[in-house]
Amino acid sequence: MRHLALLAPLLLQGCCALFCGGETRPLVPLSYRTPDEARQTVLAAIANGDARRIYESLSPEFKQERGIDGLSFAVAWERLRA
């Protein structure tokens, strides 16, 4: 449950894309060079339901501090989508 709460801020900006049928647009060029490019990459991944890209976008420190691994993230993501 704690992992679901951690994803809430990400979903607030992309919730329409998630719950209104999603988007079919291609991902923006993947980049984390600037905060804006990183934000665009993550929001595009959310809009396209790309859980792997969202997980990769989280910093290693963030994942370690919160005990998030790939499996727990995948389960939390599927529960959010459901």
CSV table of N, CA and C in Angstrom, one decimal:
chain,number,residue,atom,x,y,z
A,1,MET,N,0.8,-1.2,0.0
A,1,MET,CA,0.0,0.0,0.0
A,1,MET,C,0.9,1.2,0.0
A,2,ARG,N,2.0,1.2,0.7
A,2,ARG,CA,2.8,2.4,0.8
A,2,ARG,C,3.4,2.8,-0.6
A,3,HIS,N,3.6,1.8,-1.4
A,3,HIS,CA,4.2,2.0,-2.7
A,3,HIS,C,3.1,2.7,-3.6
A,4,LEU,N,1.9,2.4,-3.4
A,4,LEU,CA,0.8,3.1,-4.2
A,4,LEU,C,0.8,4.6,-3.9
A,5,ALA,N,1.0,4.9,-2.6
A,5,ALA,CA,1.0,6.3,-2.2
A,5,ALA,C,2.1,7.1,-2.8
A,6,LEU,N,3.2,6.4,-3.0
A,6,LEU,CA,4.4,7.0,-3.6
A,6,LEU,C,4.2,7.4,-5.1
A,7,LEU,N,3.3,6.7,-5.7
A,7,LEU,CA,3.1,6.9,-7.1
A,7,LEU,C,2.0,8.0,-7.4
A,8,ALA,N,1.3,8.4,-6.3
A,8,ALA,CA,0.2,9.3,-6.5
A,8,ALA,C,0.6,10.6,-7.2
A,9,PRO,N,1.7,11.3,-6.8
A,9,PRO,CA,2.1,12.5,-7.5
A,9,PRO,C,2.3,12.3,-8.9
A,10,LEU,N,2.9,11.2,-9.3
A,10,LEU,CA,3.1,11.0,-10.8
A,10,LEU,C,1.8,10.8,-11.5
A,11,LEU,N,0.8,10.3,-10.9
A,11,LEU,CA,-0.5,10.0,-11.5
A,11,LEU,C,-1.3,11.3,-11.6
A,12,LEU,N,-1.1,12.2,-10.7
A,12,LEU,CA,-2.0,13.4,-10.7
A,12,LEU,C,-1.9,14.1,-12.1
A,13,GLN,N,-0.7,14.2,-12.6
A,13,GLN,CA,-0.5,14.9,-13.9
A,13,GLN,C,-1.0,14.0,-15.1
A,14,GLY,N,-0.9,12.7,-14.9
A,14,GLY,CA,-1.2,11.9,-16.1
A,14,GLY,C,-2.5,11.1,-15.9
A,15,CYS,N,-3.3,11.4,-14.9
A,15,CYS,CA,-4.5,10.6,-14.6
A,15,CYS,C,-5.5,10.5,-15.7
A,16,CYS,N,-5.7,11.6,-16.5
A,16,CYS,CA,-6.7,11.6,-17.5
A,16,CYS,C,-6.2,10.6,-18.6
A,17,ALA,N,-4.9,10.5,-18.9
A,17,ALA,CA,-4.4,9.6,-19.8
A,17,ALA,C,-4.6,8.1,-19.4
A,18,LEU,N,-4.5,7.9,-18.0
A,18,LEU,CA,-4.7,6.6,-17.5
A,18,LEU,C,-6.1,6.1,-17.5
A,19,PHE,N,-7.0,7.0,-17.1
A,19,PHE,CA,-8.4,6.6,-16.8
A,19,PHE,C,-9.4,7.0,-18.0
A,20,CYS,N,-8.9,7.7,-18.9
A,20,CYS,CA,-9.8,8.1,-20.0
A,20,CYS,C,-9.4,7.4,-21.3
A,21,GLY,N,-8.8,6.2,-21.2
A,21,GLY,CA,-8.5,5.4,-22.3
A,21,GLY,C,-7.1,5.4,-22.7
A,22,GLY,N,-6.3,6.2,-22.1
A,22,GLY,CA,-4.8,6.2,-22.4
A,22,GLY,C,-4.5,6.9,-23.8
A,23,GLU,N,-3.3,6.9,-24.0
A,23,GLU,CA,-2.8,7.6,-25.2
A,23,GLU,C,-2.1,6.6,-26.1
A,24,THR,N,-2.1,6.9,-27.4
A,24,THR,CA,-1.4,6.0,-28.3
A,24,THR,C,-0.2,6.7,-29.0
A,25,ARG,N,0.1,8.0,-28.5
A,25,ARG,CA,1.2,8.7,-29.1
A,25,ARG,C,2.5,8.0,-28.7
A,26,PRO,N,3.5,8.1,-29.6
A,26,PRO,CA,4.8,7.6,-29.3
A,26,PRO,C,5.4,8.3,-28.1
A,27,LEU,N,6.3,7.6,-27.4
A,27,LEU,CA,7.0,8.3,-26.4
A,27,LEU,C,7.8,9.4,-26.9
A,28,VAL,N,8.0,10.5,-26.1
A,28,VAL,CA,8.9,11.6,-26.5
A,28,VAL,C,10.3,11.0,-26.4
A,29,PRO,N,11.2,11.7,-27.0
A,29,PRO,CA,12.6,11.2,-27.0
A,29,PRO,C,13.0,11.0,-25.5
A,30,LEU,N,13.5,9.9,-25.2
A,30,LEU,CA,13.8,9.6,-23.8
A,30,LEU,C,15.1,10.3,-23.4
A,31,SER,N,14.9,11.1,-22.3
A,31,SER,CA,16.0,12.0,-21.9
A,31,SER,C,15.8,12.3,-20.4
A,32,TYR,N,16.9,12.4,-19.7
A,32,TYR,CA,16.8,12.8,-18.3
A,32,TYR,C,17.8,13.9,-18.0
A,33,ARG,N,18.3,14.5,-19.1
A,33,ARG,CA,19.3,15.6,-19.0
A,33,ARG,C,18.9,16.8,-18.3
A,34,THR,N,17.6,17.2,-18.4
A,34,THR,CA,17.1,18.3,-17.7
A,34,THR,C,15.8,17.9,-17.0
A,35,PRO,N,15.4,18.7,-16.0
A,35,PRO,CA,14.2,18.3,-15.2
A,35,PRO,C,13.0,18.3,-16.2
A,36,ASP,N,12.9,19.2,-17.1
A,36,ASP,CA,11.7,19.2,-18.0
A,36,ASP,C,11.7,17.9,-18.9
A,37,GLU,N,12.9,17.6,-19.4
A,37,GLU,CA,13.0,16.4,-20.3
A,37,GLU,C,12.6,15.1,-19.5
A,38,ALA,N,13.1,15.1,-18.3
A,38,ALA,CA,12.8,13.9,-17.4
A,38,ALA,C,11.3,13.9,-17.1
A,39,ARG,N,10.7,15.0,-16.8
A,39,ARG,CA,9.2,15.0,-16.6
A,39,ARG,C,8.5,14.6,-17.8
A,40,GLN,N,8.9,15.1,-19.0
A,40,GLN,CA,8.2,14.6,-20.2
A,40,GLN,C,8.3,13.1,-20.5
A,41,THR,N,9.5,12.6,-20.2
A,41,THR,CA,9.7,11.2,-20.4
A,41,THR,C,8.8,10.4,-19.4
A,42,VAL,N,8.8,10.8,-18.2
A,42,VAL,CA,7.9,10.0,-17.2
A,42,VAL,C,6.5,10.2,-17.5
A,43,LEU,N,6.0,11.4,-17.9
A,43,LEU,CA,4.6,11.5,-18.2
A,43,LEU,C,4.2,10.8,-19.4
A,44,ALA,N,5.1,10.7,-20.4
A,44,ALA,CA,4.8,9.9,-21.6
A,44,ALA,C,4.7,8.4,-21.3
A,45,ALA,N,5.6,8.0,-20.4
A,45,ALA,CA,5.6,6.6,-20.0
A,45,ALA,C,4.3,6.3,-19.2
A,46,ILE,N,3.8,7.2,-18.4
A,46,ILE,CA,2.6,7.0,-17.7
A,46,ILE,C,1.4,6.9,-18.7
A,47,ALA,N,1.4,7.9,-19.6
A,47,ALA,CA,0.3,7.9,-20.6
A,47,ALA,C,0.2,6.7,-21.4
A,48,ASN,N,1.4,6.1,-21.7
A,48,ASN,CA,1.4,4.8,-22.5
A,48,ASN,C,1.4,3.6,-21.7
A,49,GLY,N,1.4,3.7,-20.3
A,49,GLY,CA,1.3,2.5,-19.5
A,49,GLY,C,2.6,1.7,-19.5
A,50,ASP,N,3.7,2.4,-19.7
A,50,ASP,CA,5.0,1.8,-19.8
A,50,ASP,C,5.7,1.7,-18.4
A,51,ALA,N,5.3,0.6,-17.6
A,51,ALA,CA,5.7,0.5,-16.2
A,51,ALA,C,7.2,0.4,-16.1
A,52,ARG,N,7.8,-0.3,-17.1
A,52,ARG,CA,9.3,-0.5,-17.1
A,52,ARG,C,10.0,0.9,-17.1
A,53,ARG,N,9.5,1.8,-18.0
A,53,ARG,CA,10.1,3.1,-18.2
A,53,ARG,C,9.9,3.9,-16.9
A,54,ILE,N,8.7,3.8,-16.3
A,54,ILE,CA,8.5,4.6,-15.1
A,54,ILE,C,9.4,4.1,-14.0
A,55,TYR,N,9.5,2.8,-13.8
A,55,TYR,CA,10.4,2.2,-12.8
A,55,TYR,C,11.8,2.7,-13.0
A,56,GLU,N,12.3,2.7,-14.3
A,56,GLU,CA,13.7,3.1,-14.6
A,56,GLU,C,13.9,4.6,-14.3
A,57,SER,N,12.8,5.3,-14.4
A,57,SER,CA,12.9,6.8,-14.1
A,57,SER,C,13.1,7.1,-12.6
A,58,LEU,N,12.8,6.2,-11.8
A,58,LEU,CA,13.0,6.5,-10.3
A,58,LEU,C,14.5,6.3,-10.0
A,59,SER,N,15.0,7.2,-9.2
A,59,SER,CA,16.4,7.2,-8.9
A,59,SER,C,16.7,5.9,-8.1
A,60,PRO,N,17.9,5.4,-8.2
A,60,PRO,CA,18.3,4.2,-7.3
A,60,PRO,C,18.2,4.5,-5.8
A,61,GLU,N,18.5,5.8,-5.4
A,61,GLU,CA,18.4,6.2,-4.0
A,61,GLU,C,16.9,6.1,-3.6
A,62,PHE,N,16.0,6.7,-4.4
A,62,PHE,CA,14.6,6.7,-4.1
A,62,PHE,C,14.1,5.3,-3.9
A,63,LYS,N,14.4,4.4,-4.9
A,63,LYS,CA,14.0,3.0,-4.8
A,63,LYS,C,14.5,2.3,-3.5
A,64,GLN,N,15.8,2.5,-3.2
A,64,GLN,CA,16.4,1.9,-2.1
A,64,GLN,C,15.8,2.4,-0.8
A,65,GLU,N,15.7,3.7,-0.6
A,65,GLU,CA,15.1,4.3,0.6
A,65,GLU,C,13.7,3.8,0.9
A,66,ARG,N,13.0,3.5,-0.2
A,66,ARG,CA,11.6,3.1,0.0
A,66,ARG,C,11.4,1.6,-0.2
A,67,GLY,N,12.4,0.9,-0.4
A,67,GLY,CA,12.3,-0.6,-0.5
A,67,GLY,C,11.5,-1.0,-1.8
A,68,ILE,N,11.7,-0.3,-2.9
A,68,ILE,CA,10.9,-0.6,-4.1
A,68,ILE,C,11.9,-1.4,-5.0
A,69,ASP,N,11.4,-2.6,-5.4
A,69,ASP,CA,12.1,-3.4,-6.4
A,69,ASP,C,11.2,-3.5,-7.6
A,70,GLY,N,11.7,-4.1,-8.6
A,70,GLY,CA,10.9,-4.2,-9.9
A,70,GLY,C,9.6,-5.0,-9.7
A,71,LEU,N,9.6,-6.0,-8.9
A,71,LEU,CA,8.4,-6.8,-8.7
A,71,LEU,C,7.4,-6.1,-8.0
A,72,SER,N,7.8,-5.4,-6.9
A,72,SER,CA,6.8,-4.7,-6.1
A,72,SER,C,6.2,-3.5,-6.9
A,73,PHE,N,7.1,-2.9,-7.7
A,73,PHE,CA,6.6,-1.8,-8.5
A,73,PHE,C,5.6,-2.3,-9.5
A,74,ALA,N,5.9,-3.4,-10.2
A,74,ALA,CA,5.0,-4.0,-11.2
A,74,ALA,C,3.6,-4.3,-10.6
A,75,VAL,N,3.6,-4.9,-9.4
A,75,VAL,CA,2.4,-5.2,-8.7
A,75,VAL,C,1.6,-3.9,-8.4
A,76,ALA,N,2.3,-2.9,-7.8
A,76,ALA,CA,1.6,-1.7,-7.5
A,76,ALA,C,1.1,-1.0,-8.7
A,77,TRP,N,1.8,-1.0,-9.8
A,77,TRP,CA,1.3,-0.4,-11.0
A,77,TRP,C,0.1,-1.1,-11.6
A,78,GLU,N,0.1,-2.4,-11.5
A,78,GLU,CA,-1.1,-3.1,-12.0
A,78,GLU,C,-2.3,-2.8,-11.1
A,79,ARG,N,-2.1,-2.7,-9.8
A,79,ARG,CA,-3.2,-2.4,-8.9
A,79,ARG,C,-3.8,-1.0,-9.2
A,80,LEU,N,-2.9,-0.1,-9.5
A,80,LEU,CA,-3.3,1.3,-9.8
A,80,LEU,C,-4.1,1.3,-11.1
A,81,ARG,N,-3.7,0.6,-12.1
A,81,ARG,CA,-4.4,0.6,-13.4
A,81,ARG,C,-5.7,-0.1,-13.2
A,82,ALA,N,-5.8,-1.1,-12.3
A,82,ALA,CA,-7.1,-1.8,-12.1
A,82,ALA,C,-8.1,-0.9,-11.4
